[in-house]
Coordinates of C-alpha atoms in Angstrom, one line a residue:
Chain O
X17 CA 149.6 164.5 47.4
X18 CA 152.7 167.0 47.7
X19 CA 152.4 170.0 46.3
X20 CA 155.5 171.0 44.3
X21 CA 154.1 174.0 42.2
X22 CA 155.5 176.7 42.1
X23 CA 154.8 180.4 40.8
X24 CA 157.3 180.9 37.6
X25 CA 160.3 180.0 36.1
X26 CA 162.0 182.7 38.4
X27 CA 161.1 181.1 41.5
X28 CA 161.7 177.6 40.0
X29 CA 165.5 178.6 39.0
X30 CA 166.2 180.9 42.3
X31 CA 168.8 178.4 44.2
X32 CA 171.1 177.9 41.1
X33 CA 174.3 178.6 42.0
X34 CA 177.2 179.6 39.4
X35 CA 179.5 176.4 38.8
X36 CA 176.3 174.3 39.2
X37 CA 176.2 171.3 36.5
X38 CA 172.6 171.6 34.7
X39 CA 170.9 169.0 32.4
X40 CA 168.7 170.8 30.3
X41 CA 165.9 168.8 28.0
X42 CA 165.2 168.7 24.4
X43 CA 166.6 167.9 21.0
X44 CA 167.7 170.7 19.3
X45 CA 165.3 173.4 19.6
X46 CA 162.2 170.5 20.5
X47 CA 161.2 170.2 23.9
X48 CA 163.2 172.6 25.6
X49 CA 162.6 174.5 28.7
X50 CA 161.7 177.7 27.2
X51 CA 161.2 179.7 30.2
X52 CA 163.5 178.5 32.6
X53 CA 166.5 179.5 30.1
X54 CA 164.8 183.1 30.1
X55 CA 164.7 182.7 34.0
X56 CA 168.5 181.7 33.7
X57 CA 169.6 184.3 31.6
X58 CA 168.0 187.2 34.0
X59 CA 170.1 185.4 37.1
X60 CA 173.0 185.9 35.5
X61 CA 174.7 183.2 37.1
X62 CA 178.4 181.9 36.0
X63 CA 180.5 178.6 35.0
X64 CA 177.6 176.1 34.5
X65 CA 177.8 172.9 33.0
X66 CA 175.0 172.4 30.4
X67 CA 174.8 169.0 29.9
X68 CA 172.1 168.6 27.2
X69 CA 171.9 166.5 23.7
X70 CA 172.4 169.8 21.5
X71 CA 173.7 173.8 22.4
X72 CA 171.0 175.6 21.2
X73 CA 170.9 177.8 17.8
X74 CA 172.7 181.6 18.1
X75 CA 169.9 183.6 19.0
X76 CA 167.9 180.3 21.0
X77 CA 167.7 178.0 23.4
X78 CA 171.3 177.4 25.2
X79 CA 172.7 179.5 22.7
X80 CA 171.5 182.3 24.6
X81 CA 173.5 181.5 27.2
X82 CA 176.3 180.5 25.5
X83 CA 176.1 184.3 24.3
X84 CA 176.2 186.2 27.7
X85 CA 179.7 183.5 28.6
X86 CA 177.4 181.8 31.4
X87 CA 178.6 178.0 30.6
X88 CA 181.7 176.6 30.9
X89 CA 181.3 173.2 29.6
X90 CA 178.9 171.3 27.3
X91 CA 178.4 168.2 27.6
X92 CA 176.7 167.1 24.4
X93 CA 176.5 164.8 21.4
X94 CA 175.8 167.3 18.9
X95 CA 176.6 170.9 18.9
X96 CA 176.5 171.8 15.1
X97 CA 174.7 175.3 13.8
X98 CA 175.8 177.7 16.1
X99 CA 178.5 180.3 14.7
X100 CA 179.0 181.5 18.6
X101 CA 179.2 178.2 19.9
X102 CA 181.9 177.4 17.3
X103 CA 183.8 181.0 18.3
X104 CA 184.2 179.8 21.9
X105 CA 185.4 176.4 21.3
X106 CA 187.7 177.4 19.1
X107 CA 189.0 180.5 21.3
X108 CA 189.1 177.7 24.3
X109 CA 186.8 179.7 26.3
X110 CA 184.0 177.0 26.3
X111 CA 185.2 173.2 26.9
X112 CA 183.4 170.8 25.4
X113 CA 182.4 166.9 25.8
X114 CA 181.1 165.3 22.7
X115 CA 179.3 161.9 23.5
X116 CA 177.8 159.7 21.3
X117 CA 173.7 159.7 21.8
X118 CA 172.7 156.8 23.1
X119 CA 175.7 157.0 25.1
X120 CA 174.2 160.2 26.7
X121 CA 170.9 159.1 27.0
X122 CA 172.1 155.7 28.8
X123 CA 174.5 157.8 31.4
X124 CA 171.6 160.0 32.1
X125 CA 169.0 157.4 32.4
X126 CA 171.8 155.5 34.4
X127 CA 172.2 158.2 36.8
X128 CA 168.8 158.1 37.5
X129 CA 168.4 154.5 38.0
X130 CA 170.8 153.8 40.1
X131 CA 173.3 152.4 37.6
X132 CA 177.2 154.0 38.5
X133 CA 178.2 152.2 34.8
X134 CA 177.1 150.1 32.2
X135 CA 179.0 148.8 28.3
X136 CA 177.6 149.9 25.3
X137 CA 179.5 149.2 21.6
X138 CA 178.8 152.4 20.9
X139 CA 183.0 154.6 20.2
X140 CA 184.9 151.3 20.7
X141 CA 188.0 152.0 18.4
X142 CA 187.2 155.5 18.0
X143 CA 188.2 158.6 20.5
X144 CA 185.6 158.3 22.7
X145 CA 186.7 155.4 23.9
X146 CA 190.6 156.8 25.4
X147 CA 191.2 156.0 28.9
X148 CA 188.1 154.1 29.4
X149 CA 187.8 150.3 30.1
X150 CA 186.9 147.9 27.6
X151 CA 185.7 144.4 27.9
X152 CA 184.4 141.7 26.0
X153 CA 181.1 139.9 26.0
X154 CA 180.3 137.0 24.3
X155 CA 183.3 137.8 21.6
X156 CA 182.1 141.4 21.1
X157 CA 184.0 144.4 22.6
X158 CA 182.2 147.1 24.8
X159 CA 183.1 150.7 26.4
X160 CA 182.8 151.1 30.3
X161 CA 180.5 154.5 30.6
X162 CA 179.9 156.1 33.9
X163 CA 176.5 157.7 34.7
X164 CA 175.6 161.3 34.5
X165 CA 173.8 163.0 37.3
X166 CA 173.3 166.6 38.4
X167 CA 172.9 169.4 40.7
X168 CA 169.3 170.6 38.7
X169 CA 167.8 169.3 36.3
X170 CA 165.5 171.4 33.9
X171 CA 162.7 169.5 32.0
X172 CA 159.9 170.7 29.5
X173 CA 156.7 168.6 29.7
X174 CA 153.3 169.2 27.5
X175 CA 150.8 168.6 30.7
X176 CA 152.1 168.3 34.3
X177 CA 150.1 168.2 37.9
X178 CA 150.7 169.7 41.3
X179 CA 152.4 166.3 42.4
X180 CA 155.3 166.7 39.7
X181 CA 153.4 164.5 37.2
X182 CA 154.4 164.5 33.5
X183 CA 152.8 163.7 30.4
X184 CA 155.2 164.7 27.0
X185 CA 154.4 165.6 23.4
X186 CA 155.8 164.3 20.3
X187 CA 159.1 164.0 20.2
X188 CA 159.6 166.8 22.7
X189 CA 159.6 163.9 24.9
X190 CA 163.6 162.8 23.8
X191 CA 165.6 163.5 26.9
X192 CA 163.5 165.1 29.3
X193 CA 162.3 161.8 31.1
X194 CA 165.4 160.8 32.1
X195 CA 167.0 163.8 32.8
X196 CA 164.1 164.4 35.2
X197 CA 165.3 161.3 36.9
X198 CA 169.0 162.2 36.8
X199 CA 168.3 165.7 38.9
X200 CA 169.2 166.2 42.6
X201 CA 166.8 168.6 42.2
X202 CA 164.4 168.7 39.5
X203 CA 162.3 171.3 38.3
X204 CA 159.6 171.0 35.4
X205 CA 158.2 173.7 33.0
X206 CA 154.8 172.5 31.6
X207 CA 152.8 174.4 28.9
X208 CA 149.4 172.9 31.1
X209 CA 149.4 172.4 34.5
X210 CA 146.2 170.7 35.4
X211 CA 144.5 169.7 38.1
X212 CA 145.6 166.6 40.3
X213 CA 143.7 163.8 39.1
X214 CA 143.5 165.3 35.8
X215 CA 145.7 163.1 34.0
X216 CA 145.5 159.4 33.7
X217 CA 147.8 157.6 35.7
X218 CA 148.2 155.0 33.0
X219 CA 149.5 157.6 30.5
X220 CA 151.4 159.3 32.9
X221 CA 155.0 159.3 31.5
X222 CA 157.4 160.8 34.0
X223 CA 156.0 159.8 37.9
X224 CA 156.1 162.3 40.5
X225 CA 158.5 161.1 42.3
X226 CA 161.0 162.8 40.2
X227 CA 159.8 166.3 40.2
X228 CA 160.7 168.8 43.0
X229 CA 159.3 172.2 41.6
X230 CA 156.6 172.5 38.5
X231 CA 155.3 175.5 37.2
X232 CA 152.8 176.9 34.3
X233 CA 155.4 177.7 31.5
X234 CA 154.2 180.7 29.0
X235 CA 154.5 182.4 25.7
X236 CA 156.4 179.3 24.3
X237 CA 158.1 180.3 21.1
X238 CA 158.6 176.4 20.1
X239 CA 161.3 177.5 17.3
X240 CA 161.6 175.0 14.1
X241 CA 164.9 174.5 13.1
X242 CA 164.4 173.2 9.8
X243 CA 160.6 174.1 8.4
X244 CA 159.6 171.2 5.9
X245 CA 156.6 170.9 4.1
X246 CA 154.6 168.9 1.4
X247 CA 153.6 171.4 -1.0
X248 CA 150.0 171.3 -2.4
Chain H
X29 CA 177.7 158.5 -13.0
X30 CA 174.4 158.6 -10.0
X31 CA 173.5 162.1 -8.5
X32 CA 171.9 162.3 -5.3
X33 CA 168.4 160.8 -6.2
X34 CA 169.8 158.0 -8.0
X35 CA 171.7 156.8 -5.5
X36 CA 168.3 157.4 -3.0
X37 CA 166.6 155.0 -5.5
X38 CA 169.8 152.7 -5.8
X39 CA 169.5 152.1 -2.0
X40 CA 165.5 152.1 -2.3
X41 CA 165.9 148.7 -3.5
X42 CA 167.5 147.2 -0.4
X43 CA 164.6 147.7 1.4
X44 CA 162.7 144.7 2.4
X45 CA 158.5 144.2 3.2
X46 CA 158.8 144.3 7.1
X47 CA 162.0 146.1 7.9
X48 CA 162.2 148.4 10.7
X49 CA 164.8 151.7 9.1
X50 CA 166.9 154.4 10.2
X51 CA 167.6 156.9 7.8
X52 CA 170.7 159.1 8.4
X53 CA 170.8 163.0 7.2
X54 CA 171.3 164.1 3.8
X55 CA 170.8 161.4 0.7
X56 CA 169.5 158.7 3.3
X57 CA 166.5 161.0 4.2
X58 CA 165.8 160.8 0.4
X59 CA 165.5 157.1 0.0
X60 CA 162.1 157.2 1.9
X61 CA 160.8 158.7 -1.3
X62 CA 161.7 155.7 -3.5
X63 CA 160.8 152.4 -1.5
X64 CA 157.9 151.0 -3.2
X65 CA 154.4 152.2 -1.9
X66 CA 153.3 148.7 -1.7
X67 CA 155.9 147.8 1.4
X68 CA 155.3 148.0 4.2
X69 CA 158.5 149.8 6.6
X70 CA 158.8 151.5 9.5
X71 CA 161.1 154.7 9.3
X72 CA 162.9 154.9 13.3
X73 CA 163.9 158.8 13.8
X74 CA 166.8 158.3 16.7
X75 CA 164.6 161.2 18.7
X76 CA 161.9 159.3 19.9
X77 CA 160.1 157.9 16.6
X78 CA 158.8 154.6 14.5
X79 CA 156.8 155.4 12.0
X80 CA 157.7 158.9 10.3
X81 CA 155.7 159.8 7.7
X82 CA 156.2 162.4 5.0
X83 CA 156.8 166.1 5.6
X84 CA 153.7 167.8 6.5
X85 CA 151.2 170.3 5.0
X86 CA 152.3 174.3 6.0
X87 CA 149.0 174.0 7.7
X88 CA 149.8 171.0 9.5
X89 CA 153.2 171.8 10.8
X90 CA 153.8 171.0 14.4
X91 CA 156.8 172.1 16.3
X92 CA 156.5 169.0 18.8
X93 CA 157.2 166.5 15.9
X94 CA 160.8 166.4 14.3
X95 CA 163.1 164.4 12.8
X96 CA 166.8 163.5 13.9
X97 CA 167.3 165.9 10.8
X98 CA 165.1 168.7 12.7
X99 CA 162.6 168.9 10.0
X100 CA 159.6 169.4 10.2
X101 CA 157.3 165.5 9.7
X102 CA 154.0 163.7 10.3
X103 CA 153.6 160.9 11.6
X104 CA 152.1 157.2 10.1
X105 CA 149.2 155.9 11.7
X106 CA 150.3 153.5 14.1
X107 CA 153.4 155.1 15.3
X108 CA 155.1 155.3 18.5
X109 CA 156.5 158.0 20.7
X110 CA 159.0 157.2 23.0
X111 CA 162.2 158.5 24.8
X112 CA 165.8 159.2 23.5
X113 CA 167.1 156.4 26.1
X114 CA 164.4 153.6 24.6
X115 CA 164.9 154.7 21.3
X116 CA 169.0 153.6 21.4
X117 CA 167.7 150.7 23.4
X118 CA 165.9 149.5 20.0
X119 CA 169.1 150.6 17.9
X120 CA 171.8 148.5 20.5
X121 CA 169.6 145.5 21.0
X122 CA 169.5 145.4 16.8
X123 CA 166.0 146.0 16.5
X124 CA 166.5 147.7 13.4
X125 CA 166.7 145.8 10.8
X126 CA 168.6 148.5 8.4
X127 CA 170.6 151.7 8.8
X128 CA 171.5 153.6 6.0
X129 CA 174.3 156.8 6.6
X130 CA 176.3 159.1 4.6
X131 CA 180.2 158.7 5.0
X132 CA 183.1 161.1 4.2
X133 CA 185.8 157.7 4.0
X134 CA 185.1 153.8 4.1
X135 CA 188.0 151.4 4.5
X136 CA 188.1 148.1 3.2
X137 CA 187.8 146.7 6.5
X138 CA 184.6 148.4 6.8
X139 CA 185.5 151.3 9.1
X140 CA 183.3 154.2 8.4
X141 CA 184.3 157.8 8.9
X142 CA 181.7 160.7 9.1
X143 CA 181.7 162.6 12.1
X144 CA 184.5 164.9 12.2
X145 CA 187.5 166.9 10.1
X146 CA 190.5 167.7 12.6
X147 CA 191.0 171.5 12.2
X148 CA 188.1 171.9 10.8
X149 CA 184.2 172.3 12.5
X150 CA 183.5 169.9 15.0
X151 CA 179.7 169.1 15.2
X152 CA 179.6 165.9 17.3
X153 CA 178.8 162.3 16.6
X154 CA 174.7 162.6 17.6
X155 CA 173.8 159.2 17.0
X156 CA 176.1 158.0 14.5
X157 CA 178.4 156.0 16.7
X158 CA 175.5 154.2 18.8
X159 CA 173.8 153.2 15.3
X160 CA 177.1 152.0 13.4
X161 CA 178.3 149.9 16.5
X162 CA 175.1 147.8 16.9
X163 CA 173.2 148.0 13.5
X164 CA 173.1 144.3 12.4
X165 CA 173.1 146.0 8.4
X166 CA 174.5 149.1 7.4
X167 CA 174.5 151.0 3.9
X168 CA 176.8 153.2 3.0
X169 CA 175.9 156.3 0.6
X170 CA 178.4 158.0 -0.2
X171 CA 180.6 159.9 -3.3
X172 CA 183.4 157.7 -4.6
X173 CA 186.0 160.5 -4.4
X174 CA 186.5 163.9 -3.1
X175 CA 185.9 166.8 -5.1
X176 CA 189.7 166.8 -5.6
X177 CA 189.1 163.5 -7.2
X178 CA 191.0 161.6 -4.3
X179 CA 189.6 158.4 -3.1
X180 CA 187.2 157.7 0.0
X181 CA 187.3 153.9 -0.6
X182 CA 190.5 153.7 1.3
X183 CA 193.1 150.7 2.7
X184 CA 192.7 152.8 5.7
X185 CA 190.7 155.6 6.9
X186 CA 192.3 159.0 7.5
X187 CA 189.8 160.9 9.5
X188 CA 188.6 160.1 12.8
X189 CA 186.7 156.4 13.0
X190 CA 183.1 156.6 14.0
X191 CA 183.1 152.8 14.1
X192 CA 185.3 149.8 13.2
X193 CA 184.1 146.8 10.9
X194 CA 180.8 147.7 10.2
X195 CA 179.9 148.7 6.8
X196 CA 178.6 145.9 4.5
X197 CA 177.5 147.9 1.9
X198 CA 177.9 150.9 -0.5
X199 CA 176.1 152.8 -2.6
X200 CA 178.2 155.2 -4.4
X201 CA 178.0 158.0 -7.5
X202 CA 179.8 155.3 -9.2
X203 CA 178.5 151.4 -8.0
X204 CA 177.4 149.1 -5.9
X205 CA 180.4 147.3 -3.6
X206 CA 180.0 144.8 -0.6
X207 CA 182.7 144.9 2.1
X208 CA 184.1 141.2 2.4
X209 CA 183.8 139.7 6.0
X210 CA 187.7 138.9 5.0
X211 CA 188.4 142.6 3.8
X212 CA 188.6 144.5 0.3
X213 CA 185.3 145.7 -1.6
X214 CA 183.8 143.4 -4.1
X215 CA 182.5 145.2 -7.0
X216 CA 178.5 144.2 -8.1
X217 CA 177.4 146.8 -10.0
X218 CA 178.3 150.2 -12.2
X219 CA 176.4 153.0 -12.3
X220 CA 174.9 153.9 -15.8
X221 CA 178.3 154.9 -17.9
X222 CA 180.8 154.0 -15.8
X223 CA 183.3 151.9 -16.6
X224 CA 184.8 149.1 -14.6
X225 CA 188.3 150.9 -15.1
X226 CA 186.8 154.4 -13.6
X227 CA 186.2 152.6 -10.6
X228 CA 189.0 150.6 -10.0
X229 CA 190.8 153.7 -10.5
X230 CA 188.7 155.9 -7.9
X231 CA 189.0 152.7 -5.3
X232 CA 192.2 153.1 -2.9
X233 CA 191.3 150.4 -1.0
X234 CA 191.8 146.8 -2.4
X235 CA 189.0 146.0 -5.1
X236 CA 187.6 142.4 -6.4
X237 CA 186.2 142.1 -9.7
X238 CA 184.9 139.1 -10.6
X239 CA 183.7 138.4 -14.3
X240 CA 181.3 140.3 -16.1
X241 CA 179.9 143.4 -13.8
X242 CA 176.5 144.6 -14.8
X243 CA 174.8 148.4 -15.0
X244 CA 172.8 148.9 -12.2
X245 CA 169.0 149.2 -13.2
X246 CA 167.2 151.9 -11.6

């Protein structure tokens, strides 16, 4: 077994250089790496690319950094409720890449498996698809899209073991396995980090392999965006 | 003329025993309410999820469980969790047997607008343009005409496309239309007290009316 814990988020994030291109977990507020954005905001580094499904909410998440001017790009397919968000793309400081979900998803899962480009339906005829190359399958036109892959990734898992092991909750799960694939390096924040052997290896959702750095996450907030209930 | 709920329980009734759903934001989320209790469905949530249930008790609230809308859900026994990649893997491969979507503008080639007003907030597409582009049937809900009274049943669509040739179906505050294969939306039904006139009149796009057209029965 390798050993890839390490002591905190701090520790976990220390190598981050400014301009360095991130993918960060989570959709919306669900399943994101809590303590590695704290960790991130007191590094104070500059000019990252987040790439990551949604930018956070004003006061949480990516929005945080958003706040103190530490991204330069997004990279995203859905950016809606945040005001500051909205002031820098509109000011040009922030540039912004809208993609279509799945489209994400697949790029990042791509990068991670190898894949340099695959076709997907998904933005033929629309503006997503300018510059890029189309072809036609069995009488159906599809998009070229080129994988996604970068310098760190930054996943959130529920349980997690000293060899990089990941087991996800819910549907915090969304796009944290394959961004931890699609990491040159890739560090995991777990809310229990348990002991090797721990987990069953037939549940176990993201493998090792993937992992470079896990740590014991704390005081998750777990925000809700939009509180529902049934009333009694 | 249909408010929000009635065109929820409008769609409702385009729901088939079996059929595997995706349920856009806004009036889509509401047609779960009205498909009849003895089908049997499966609601897909484009975040990882078949098999949403209803929204939960305050008690029962879990942070780790949302919907593509963010809200706050349970889940229906037998459901299945799964990653953002697998979950657009089911949408593409037309797994699901019926998405139903808001639009702001339809054309009567079936090109569907909703994701974005030049000038104006730009959100993203999240999902949209995956689920349009590979849904083997798509609904439409939507209101016949701007607040300005202008058409969005067009000849052509003026905001950005989210996808071409897709829409086979729409549910509107004023009827029920198909989208011909061959172009144009054929009228099949009015909502309650409005006249085949009102609609031809709210319609840009090109309009068939064949015979008699009969008041939808909610």
């Amino acid at each position: 077994m390798i050993d890839k814990r390490v002591l905190n988020a701090d520790v976990a994030v220390r190598d981050i250089p400014d301009n360095a291109i991130l993918m960060l977990g989570g959709f919306g507020l669900c399943g994101i790496p809590e303590n590695c954005i704290s960790a991130l905001l007191r590094k104070g580094i500059k000019g990252l690319t987040c790439i990551s499904n949604n930018a956070g909410v004003d006061d949480f998440g990516i929005g945080l950094l958003l706040k103190t001017r530490q991204v330069r790009k997004m990279i995203s397919s859905y950016v809606g409720e945040n005001a500051e968000f909205e002031r820098q793309l509109l000011s040009g400081e922030l540039e912004v890449e809208l993609i279509p979900q799945g489209t994400l998803a697949e790029r990042v899962r791509s990068g991670g498996a190898g894949i340099p480009a695959f076709f997907t339906p998904a933005g033929v005829g629309t503006e997503v698809a300018s510059g890029k190359e189309t072809r036609v399958f069995e009488g159906k036109t599809y998009l070229m899209e080129n994988w996604l892959r970068s310098d760190f990734s930054i996943v959130k898992a529920w349980k997690g073991d000293a060899a990089g092991n990941l087991v996800y909750k819910g549907t915090a799960r969304n796009f944290n396995p394959m961004m931890a694939t699609a990491g040159n390096i890739t560090i995991a924040e777990v809310e229990e980090l348990v002991e090797v052997g721990e987990l069953d290896p037939n549940e176990i959702h993201t493998p090792g392999i993937y992992v470079h750095r896990i740590f014991q996450g704390a005081n998750y907030e777990k925000r809700i965006e939009q509180k529902t209930i049934t009333k009694n | 003329m249909l408010d929000k709920v009635g065109i929820a329980k409008r769609i409702a009734q385009e729901v088939r025993d079996g059929m595997y759903i995706n349920l856009g934001i806004g009036i889509p989320t509401l047609v779960a309410n009205y498909i009849p209790k003895n089908m049997n469905v499966v609601l897909q949530s484009e975040n990882g999820l078949l098999g949403i249930g209803p929204f939960p008790f305050e008690k029962d609230i879990d942070p780790d469980l949302i919907n593509a809308g963010k809200q706050t859900i349970t889940m229906m026994p037998g459901s299945a969790l799964f990653s953002s990649a697998e979950s657009f893997a089911m949408i593409r491969s037309g797994k699901v047997d019926l998405t139903i979507l808001g639009a702001m503008e339809v054309s009567e080639a079936g090109d569907i607008a909703n994701w974005k007003v030049p000038g104006k907030m730009v959100k993203g597409m999240g999902g949209a343009m995956d689920l349009v582009a590979s849904a083997k049937n798509i609904i439409v809900a939507m209101q016949h005409c701007s607040k300005e009274g202008a058409s969005k049943l067009l000849r052509k669509c003026s905001l950005p496309i989210t996808g071409l040739g897709c829409v086979k179906k729409i549910v509107s505050d004023l009827a029920v239309l198909d989208v011909l294969p061959s172009g144009g939306f054929k009228l099949l039904e009015r909502a309650p007290g409005v006249s085949v006139e009102q609609i031809k009149n709210a319609t840009e796009g090109r309009i068939f009316i064949d015979g008699e057209i009969p008041e939808m029965v909610l």
